């Protein structure tokens, strides 16, 4: 079997795709995996059996009509060549987007053309049914997000200073300003915001917003895997105040659980899919103005447990970490793969 993956390649460092590629190789005795690439490379591999698309429905902000036409031509070409199209449904909508007609049409066509839709959580099935149609929902195959291979965080016998970490690409849609607001509400807790800003303007804005907030450390640069590991090892809790309008699944949540650090995150699809979801410090909100209050309440809950029942604080993340290792390793995920790719 030959599988073309987009995006994929030697320079791609996306851990989700890397771990899924491992699972694919475990699922099939003989499999050749190559990047879909540009047309020259694409036609060189036109004997491929499957094309697996990720984030294909996303658009850059400029020349969207041209992008849409190119995407439609690619999808039609794949159909004509008789390749099986598999697309992964990652989130409700593209992050940091205006939801233009072209973006919505691209979203619809991507999953309508697909022969199989990989979903990372059961909640996705209902969204596909509502947005694309019931016939498309019947094409959905649940393939949970694979775990990451990383050394788990070790906890001392006694609690140390309570420190909260936000890491990842620094983008406005990630509610980083809300992290700054929480730091002001909890002056006795240390906060770290780390990652590469979307541009110099946004970096300067974050520097201005954190100036004078003594319990915030801002690290505005690209983080290596080693830096991420060191940051997690030096903090108590991972804070991910996602926008539920667009967020449905999160590889960062999976990374945190595999690294064995407790996570504060809205009750998105990734959380609902967990067997031990009650061990996650998750919260709900419906309107943006409710987010701050719900988040502050959850931070206080986590801090109280850490202070008053430290062994249970550690046990919660230990159970979640064991779940990742037992149920979402590439070996286990490989058992789901065949239904999607065959």
GROMACS .gro file of C-alpha atoms in nm:
model
  342
    1UNK     CA    1   0.000   0.000   0.000
    2UNK     CA    2   0.121   0.350  -0.084
    3UNK     CA    3  -0.009   0.645   0.120
    4UNK     CA    4   0.048   1.011   0.037
    5UNK     CA    5   0.023   1.248   0.334
    6UNK     CA    6  -0.035   1.623   0.330
    7UNK     CA    7   0.132   1.807   0.486
    8UNK     CA    8   0.432   1.578   0.532
    9UNK     CA    9   0.805   1.578   0.469
   10UNK     CA   10   1.151   1.574   0.618
   11UNK     CA   11   1.126   1.926   0.756
   12UNK     CA   12   0.781   1.880   0.907
   13UNK     CA   13   0.793   1.857   1.287
   14UNK     CA   14   0.424   1.802   1.357
   15UNK     CA   15   0.416   1.534   1.627
   16UNK     CA   16   0.061   1.424   1.551
   17UNK     CA   17   0.154   1.332   1.194
   18UNK     CA   18   0.476   1.166   1.305
   19UNK     CA   19   0.301   0.944   1.559
   20UNK     CA   20   0.016   0.864   1.319
   21UNK     CA   21   0.274   0.762   1.058
   22UNK     CA   22   0.417   0.522   1.317
   23UNK     CA   23   0.071   0.377   1.376
   24UNK     CA   24   0.013   0.337   1.000
   25UNK     CA   25   0.336   0.140   0.966
   26UNK     CA   26   0.226  -0.083   1.254
   27UNK     CA   27  -0.116  -0.134   1.098
   28UNK     CA   28   0.005  -0.257   0.759
   29UNK     CA   29   0.277  -0.512   0.685
   30UNK     CA   30   0.383  -0.340   0.364
   31UNK     CA   31   0.325   0.032   0.341
   32UNK     CA   32   0.505   0.315   0.167
   33UNK     CA   33   0.448   0.666   0.304
   34UNK     CA   34   0.534   0.975   0.101
   35UNK     CA   35   0.439   1.343   0.103
   36UNK     CA   36   0.163   1.450  -0.136
   37UNK     CA   37   0.381   1.742  -0.242
   38UNK     CA   38   0.336   1.965  -0.544
   39UNK     CA   39   0.199   1.847  -0.878
   40UNK     CA   40   0.530   1.715  -1.015
   41UNK     CA   41   0.578   1.493  -0.711
   42UNK     CA   42   0.207   1.415  -0.699
   43UNK     CA   43   0.187   1.273  -1.052
   44UNK     CA   44   0.506   1.078  -0.992
   45UNK     CA   45   0.313   0.897  -0.719
   46UNK     CA   46  -0.022   0.867  -0.896
   47UNK     CA   47  -0.021   0.493  -0.824
   48UNK     CA   48  -0.086   0.569  -0.457
   49UNK     CA   49  -0.380   0.397  -0.291
   50UNK     CA   50  -0.467   0.660  -0.031
   51UNK     CA   51  -0.420   1.033   0.014
   52UNK     CA   52  -0.450   1.150   0.375
   53UNK     CA   53  -0.527   1.522   0.410
   54UNK     CA   54  -0.478   1.730   0.725
   55UNK     CA   55  -0.590   2.094   0.761
   56UNK     CA   56  -0.665   2.092   0.387
   57UNK     CA   57  -0.980   2.295   0.457
   58UNK     CA   58  -0.780   2.585   0.603
   59UNK     CA   59  -0.717   2.905   0.406
   60UNK     CA   60  -0.465   3.185   0.416
   61UNK     CA   61  -0.628   3.526   0.439
   62UNK     CA   62  -0.524   3.642   0.093
   63UNK     CA   63  -0.632   3.516  -0.253
   64UNK     CA   64  -0.892   3.283  -0.105
   65UNK     CA   65  -1.082   3.232  -0.430
   66UNK     CA   66  -0.762   3.118  -0.603
   67UNK     CA   67  -0.688   2.884  -0.311
   68UNK     CA   68  -1.039   2.738  -0.333
   69UNK     CA   69  -1.006   2.669  -0.706
   70UNK     CA   70  -0.671   2.495  -0.654
   71UNK     CA   71  -0.817   2.281  -0.375
   72UNK     CA   72  -1.117   2.180  -0.585
   73UNK     CA   73  -0.891   2.086  -0.879
   74UNK     CA   74  -0.676   1.874  -0.645
   75UNK     CA   75  -0.979   1.695  -0.500
   76UNK     CA   76  -1.125   1.627  -0.846
   77UNK     CA   77  -0.789   1.500  -0.970
   78UNK     CA   78  -0.764   1.258  -0.678
   79UNK     CA   79  -1.111   1.132  -0.754
   80UNK     CA   80  -1.035   1.083  -1.125
   81UNK     CA   81  -0.719   0.889  -1.039
   82UNK     CA   82  -0.923   0.662  -0.813
   83UNK     CA   83  -0.735   0.736  -0.492
   84UNK     CA   84  -0.910   0.696  -0.158
   85UNK     CA   85  -0.931   1.038   0.010
   86UNK     CA   86  -0.900   1.037   0.388
   87UNK     CA   87  -0.930   1.370   0.574
   88UNK     CA   88  -0.885   1.438   0.943
   89UNK     CA   89  -1.139   1.666   1.110
   90UNK     CA   90  -0.927   1.855   1.363
   91UNK     CA   91  -1.142   2.147   1.481
   92UNK     CA   92  -1.483   2.310   1.444
   93UNK     CA   93  -1.340   2.582   1.223
   94UNK     CA   94  -1.007   2.733   1.127
   95UNK     CA   95  -0.848   2.928   1.412
   96UNK     CA   96  -0.809   3.304   1.381
   97UNK     CA   97  -1.050   3.321   1.089
   98UNK     CA   98  -1.337   3.542   0.981
   99UNK     CA   99  -1.547   3.250   0.858
  100UNK     CA  100  -1.585   3.382   0.503
  101UNK     CA  101  -1.814   3.215   0.249
  102UNK     CA  102  -1.510   3.074   0.067
  103UNK     CA  103  -1.371   2.929   0.393
  104UNK     CA  104  -1.705   2.765   0.470
  105UNK     CA  105  -1.728   2.629   0.116
  106UNK     CA  106  -1.374   2.491   0.136
  107UNK     CA  107  -1.461   2.324   0.466
  108UNK     CA  108  -1.774   2.169   0.314
  109UNK     CA  109  -1.609   2.045  -0.006
  110UNK     CA  110  -1.305   1.897   0.169
  111UNK     CA  111  -1.513   1.661   0.382
  112UNK     CA  112  -1.784   1.608   0.120
  113UNK     CA  113  -1.524   1.481  -0.130
  114UNK     CA  114  -1.355   1.259   0.131
  115UNK     CA  115  -1.417   0.885   0.125
  116UNK     CA  116  -1.337   0.865   0.495
  117UNK     CA  117  -1.327   1.128   0.769
  118UNK     CA  118  -1.099   1.060   1.065
  119UNK     CA  119  -1.244   1.209   1.383
  120UNK     CA  120  -1.042   1.245   1.702
  121UNK     CA  121  -1.344   1.251   1.936
  122UNK     CA  122  -1.704   1.131   1.919
  123UNK     CA  123  -1.836   1.488   1.945
  124UNK     CA  124  -1.699   1.551   1.595
  125UNK     CA  125  -1.955   1.316   1.439
  126UNK     CA  126  -2.245   1.541   1.534
  127UNK     CA  127  -2.067   1.850   1.401
  128UNK     CA  128  -1.997   1.679   1.067
  129UNK     CA  129  -2.362   1.571   1.047
  130UNK     CA  130  -2.482   1.925   1.113
  131UNK     CA  131  -2.235   2.108   0.888
  132UNK     CA  132  -2.177   1.863   0.601
  133UNK     CA  133  -2.473   1.624   0.618
  134UNK     CA  134  -2.575   1.290   0.765
  135UNK     CA  135  -2.427   1.100   0.471
  136UNK     CA  136  -2.085   1.247   0.550
  137UNK     CA  137  -2.126   1.160   0.918
  138UNK     CA  138  -2.157   0.795   0.816
  139UNK     CA  139  -1.807   0.819   0.666
  140UNK     CA  140  -1.655   0.911   1.006
  141UNK     CA  141  -1.409   0.672   1.169
  142UNK     CA  142  -1.287   0.741   1.523
  143UNK     CA  143  -0.907   0.730   1.546
  144UNK     CA  144  -0.805   0.884   1.883
  145UNK     CA  145  -0.509   1.120   1.897
  146UNK     CA  146  -0.193   0.912   1.952
  147UNK     CA  147   0.017   0.962   2.262
  148UNK     CA  148   0.359   1.127   2.250
  149UNK     CA  149   0.688   0.966   2.343
  150UNK     CA  150   0.833   1.179   2.623
  151UNK     CA  151   0.985   1.139   2.969
  152UNK     CA  152   0.714   1.199   3.232
  153UNK     CA  153   0.751   1.480   3.482
  154UNK     CA  154   0.868   1.368   3.827
  155UNK     CA  155   0.707   1.509   4.141
  156UNK     CA  156   0.885   1.578   4.472
  157UNK     CA  157   0.750   1.426   4.792
  158UNK     CA  158   0.633   1.766   4.915
  159UNK     CA  159   0.463   2.042   4.712
  160UNK     CA  160   0.682   2.325   4.589
  161UNK     CA  161   0.589   2.669   4.455
  162UNK     CA  162   0.269   2.657   4.245
  163UNK     CA  163   0.364   2.760   3.891
  164UNK     CA  164   0.138   2.781   3.584
  165UNK     CA  165   0.263   2.743   3.226
  166UNK     CA  166   0.118   2.841   2.889
  167UNK     CA  167   0.325   2.729   2.590
  168UNK     CA  168   0.280   2.703   2.216
  169UNK     CA  169   0.268   2.937   1.919
  170UNK     CA  170   0.155   3.273   2.057
  171UNK     CA  171  -0.158   3.369   1.862
  172UNK     CA  172  -0.444   3.606   1.952
  173UNK     CA  173  -0.709   3.333   1.924
  174UNK     CA  174  -0.543   3.137   2.206
  175UNK     CA  175  -0.669   3.385   2.468
  176UNK     CA  176  -0.322   3.470   2.595
  177UNK     CA  177  -0.457   3.800   2.726
  178UNK     CA  178  -0.676   3.590   2.955
  179UNK     CA  179  -0.363   3.425   3.098
  180UNK     CA  180  -0.229   3.773   3.177
  181UNK     CA  181  -0.560   3.860   3.343
  182UNK     CA  182  -0.537   3.545   3.559
  183UNK     CA  183  -0.185   3.640   3.667
  184UNK     CA  184  -0.321   3.972   3.792
  185UNK     CA  185  -0.600   3.795   3.981
  186UNK     CA  186  -0.359   3.546   4.142
  187UNK     CA  187  -0.048   3.751   4.236
  188UNK     CA  188   0.086   3.472   4.462
  189UNK     CA  189   0.105   3.226   4.171
  190UNK     CA  190   0.389   3.234   3.917
  191UNK     CA  191   0.288   3.235   3.548
  192UNK     CA  192   0.500   3.167   3.238
  193UNK     CA  193   0.395   3.243   2.879
  194UNK     CA  194   0.633   3.082   2.629
  195UNK     CA  195   0.639   3.041   2.253
  196UNK     CA  196   0.695   3.209   1.919
  197UNK     CA  197   0.466   3.512   1.857
  198UNK     CA  198   0.272   3.535   1.531
  199UNK     CA  199   0.462   3.854   1.438
  200UNK     CA  200   0.669   4.137   1.587
  201UNK     CA  201   0.361   4.354   1.642
  202UNK     CA  202   0.191   4.090   1.857
  203UNK     CA  203   0.516   4.023   2.043
  204UNK     CA  204   0.543   4.391   2.130
  205UNK     CA  205   0.179   4.393   2.242
  206UNK     CA  206   0.241   4.100   2.480
  207UNK     CA  207   0.550   4.271   2.619
  208UNK     CA  208   0.348   4.584   2.688
  209UNK     CA  209   0.065   4.389   2.853
  210UNK     CA  210   0.304   4.194   3.080
  211UNK     CA  211   0.517   4.495   3.181
  212UNK     CA  212   0.475   4.557   3.551
  213UNK     CA  213   0.309   4.220   3.617
  214UNK     CA  214   0.577   4.081   3.845
  215UNK     CA  215   0.451   3.721   3.857
  216UNK     CA  216   0.466   3.672   3.476
  217UNK     CA  217   0.767   3.549   3.281
  218UNK     CA  218   0.738   3.601   2.903
  219UNK     CA  219   0.958   3.385   2.677
  220UNK     CA  220   0.877   3.503   2.320
  221UNK     CA  221   1.070   3.271   2.091
  222UNK     CA  222   1.037   2.935   1.917
  223UNK     CA  223   1.066   2.649   2.166
  224UNK     CA  224   1.269   2.336   2.100
  225UNK     CA  225   1.142   2.004   2.232
  226UNK     CA  226   1.412   2.018   2.500
  227UNK     CA  227   1.295   2.364   2.611
  228UNK     CA  228   0.933   2.247   2.628
  229UNK     CA  229   1.033   1.948   2.840
  230UNK     CA  230   1.233   2.168   3.076
  231UNK     CA  231   0.948   2.417   3.108
  232UNK     CA  232   0.697   2.144   3.191
  233UNK     CA  233   0.935   1.990   3.443
  234UNK     CA  234   0.965   2.328   3.616
  235UNK     CA  235   0.592   2.402   3.642
  236UNK     CA  236   0.294   2.264   3.830
  237UNK     CA  237   0.012   2.311   3.584
  238UNK     CA  238  -0.049   2.366   3.213
  239UNK     CA  239  -0.306   2.636   3.134
  240UNK     CA  240  -0.490   2.624   2.799
  241UNK     CA  241  -0.781   2.873   2.791
  242UNK     CA  242  -0.904   2.775   2.445
  243UNK     CA  243  -1.181   2.945   2.251
  244UNK     CA  244  -1.457   2.683   2.233
  245UNK     CA  245  -1.598   2.845   1.918
  246UNK     CA  246  -1.316   2.695   1.712
  247UNK     CA  247  -1.138   2.442   1.937
  248UNK     CA  248  -1.250   2.082   1.948
  249UNK     CA  249  -0.933   1.874   1.976
  250UNK     CA  250  -0.592   1.957   2.121
  251UNK     CA  251  -0.257   1.790   2.068
  252UNK     CA  252  -0.113   2.015   2.341
  253UNK     CA  253  -0.353   1.858   2.594
  254UNK     CA  254  -0.235   1.513   2.485
  255UNK     CA  255   0.128   1.630   2.509
  256UNK     CA  256   0.067   1.757   2.863
  257UNK     CA  257  -0.094   1.431   2.979
  258UNK     CA  258   0.188   1.227   2.823
  259UNK     CA  259   0.440   1.454   2.995
  260UNK     CA  260   0.246   1.395   3.322
  261UNK     CA  261   0.146   1.751   3.405
  262UNK     CA  262  -0.206   1.848   3.513
  263UNK     CA  263  -0.398   2.059   3.263
  264UNK     CA  264  -0.660   2.333   3.291
  265UNK     CA  265  -0.865   2.344   2.970
  266UNK     CA  266  -1.228   2.395   2.863
  267UNK     CA  267  -1.431   2.077   2.824
  268UNK     CA  268  -1.350   2.029   2.456
  269UNK     CA  269  -1.381   1.705   2.260
  270UNK     CA  270  -1.035   1.583   2.363
  271UNK     CA  271  -1.137   1.598   2.729
  272UNK     CA  272  -1.479   1.437   2.678
  273UNK     CA  273  -1.315   1.145   2.498
  274UNK     CA  274  -1.096   1.049   2.797
  275UNK     CA  275  -1.185   0.755   3.018
  276UNK     CA  276  -1.063   0.951   3.323
  277UNK     CA  277  -1.201   1.288   3.213
  278UNK     CA  278  -1.307   1.372   3.570
  279UNK     CA  279  -0.936   1.393   3.656
  280UNK     CA  280  -0.881   1.685   3.416
  281UNK     CA  281  -0.922   2.036   3.557
  282UNK     CA  282  -1.178   2.122   3.290
  283UNK     CA  283  -1.447   2.387   3.287
  284UNK     CA  284  -1.743   2.507   3.081
  285UNK     CA  285  -1.852   2.844   2.951
  286UNK     CA  286  -2.099   2.950   2.683
  287UNK     CA  287  -2.034   3.320   2.631
  288UNK     CA  288  -1.691   3.490   2.609
  289UNK     CA  289  -1.775   3.711   2.906
  290UNK     CA  290  -1.822   3.397   3.121
  291UNK     CA  291  -1.478   3.261   3.038
  292UNK     CA  292  -1.275   3.462   3.289
  293UNK     CA  293  -1.494   3.369   3.587
  294UNK     CA  294  -1.500   2.998   3.498
  295UNK     CA  295  -1.124   2.991   3.446
  296UNK     CA  296  -1.047   3.168   3.775
  297UNK     CA  297  -1.270   2.922   3.961
  298UNK     CA  298  -1.085   2.626   3.809
  299UNK     CA  299  -0.742   2.771   3.890
  300UNK     CA  300  -0.854   2.813   4.251
  301UNK     CA  301  -0.981   2.454   4.256
  302UNK     CA  302  -0.648   2.321   4.130
  303UNK     CA  303  -0.452   2.538   4.374
  304UNK     CA  304  -0.666   2.421   4.668
  305UNK     CA  305  -0.616   2.055   4.581
  306UNK     CA  306  -0.241   2.106   4.538
  307UNK     CA  307  -0.221   2.280   4.876
  308UNK     CA  308  -0.461   2.061   5.077
  309UNK     CA  309  -0.429   1.717   4.915
  310UNK     CA  310  -0.103   1.703   4.724
  311UNK     CA  311  -0.101   1.320   4.684
  312UNK     CA  312  -0.440   1.333   4.506
  313UNK     CA  313  -0.318   1.617   4.283
  314UNK     CA  314  -0.035   1.388   4.169
  315UNK     CA  315  -0.263   1.082   4.147
  316UNK     CA  316  -0.499   1.261   3.908
  317UNK     CA  317  -0.234   1.323   3.648
  318UNK     CA  318  -0.079   0.980   3.706
  319UNK     CA  319  -0.409   0.813   3.614
  320UNK     CA  320  -0.437   1.027   3.300
  321UNK     CA  321  -0.077   0.955   3.204
  322UNK     CA  322  -0.137   0.581   3.240
  323UNK     CA  323  -0.445   0.613   3.020
  324UNK     CA  324  -0.236   0.773   2.746
  325UNK     CA  325   0.019   0.493   2.764
  326UNK     CA  326  -0.239   0.213   2.776
  327UNK     CA  327  -0.502   0.329   2.528
  328UNK     CA  328  -0.351   0.587   2.292
  329UNK     CA  329  -0.008   0.456   2.205
  330UNK     CA  330   0.069   0.412   1.832
  331UNK     CA  331   0.035   0.036   1.890
  332UNK     CA  332  -0.324   0.079   2.013
  333UNK     CA  333  -0.407   0.344   1.754
  334UNK     CA  334  -0.290   0.110   1.477
  335UNK     CA  335  -0.594  -0.108   1.551
  336UNK     CA  336  -0.819   0.184   1.445
  337UNK     CA  337  -0.618   0.274   1.136
  338UNK     CA  338  -0.722  -0.005   0.898
  339UNK     CA  339  -1.090   0.097   0.897
  340UNK     CA  340  -0.990   0.443   0.777
  341UNK     CA  341  -0.728   0.357   0.515
  342UNK     CA  342  -0.846   0.029   0.361
   0.00000   0.00000   0.00000
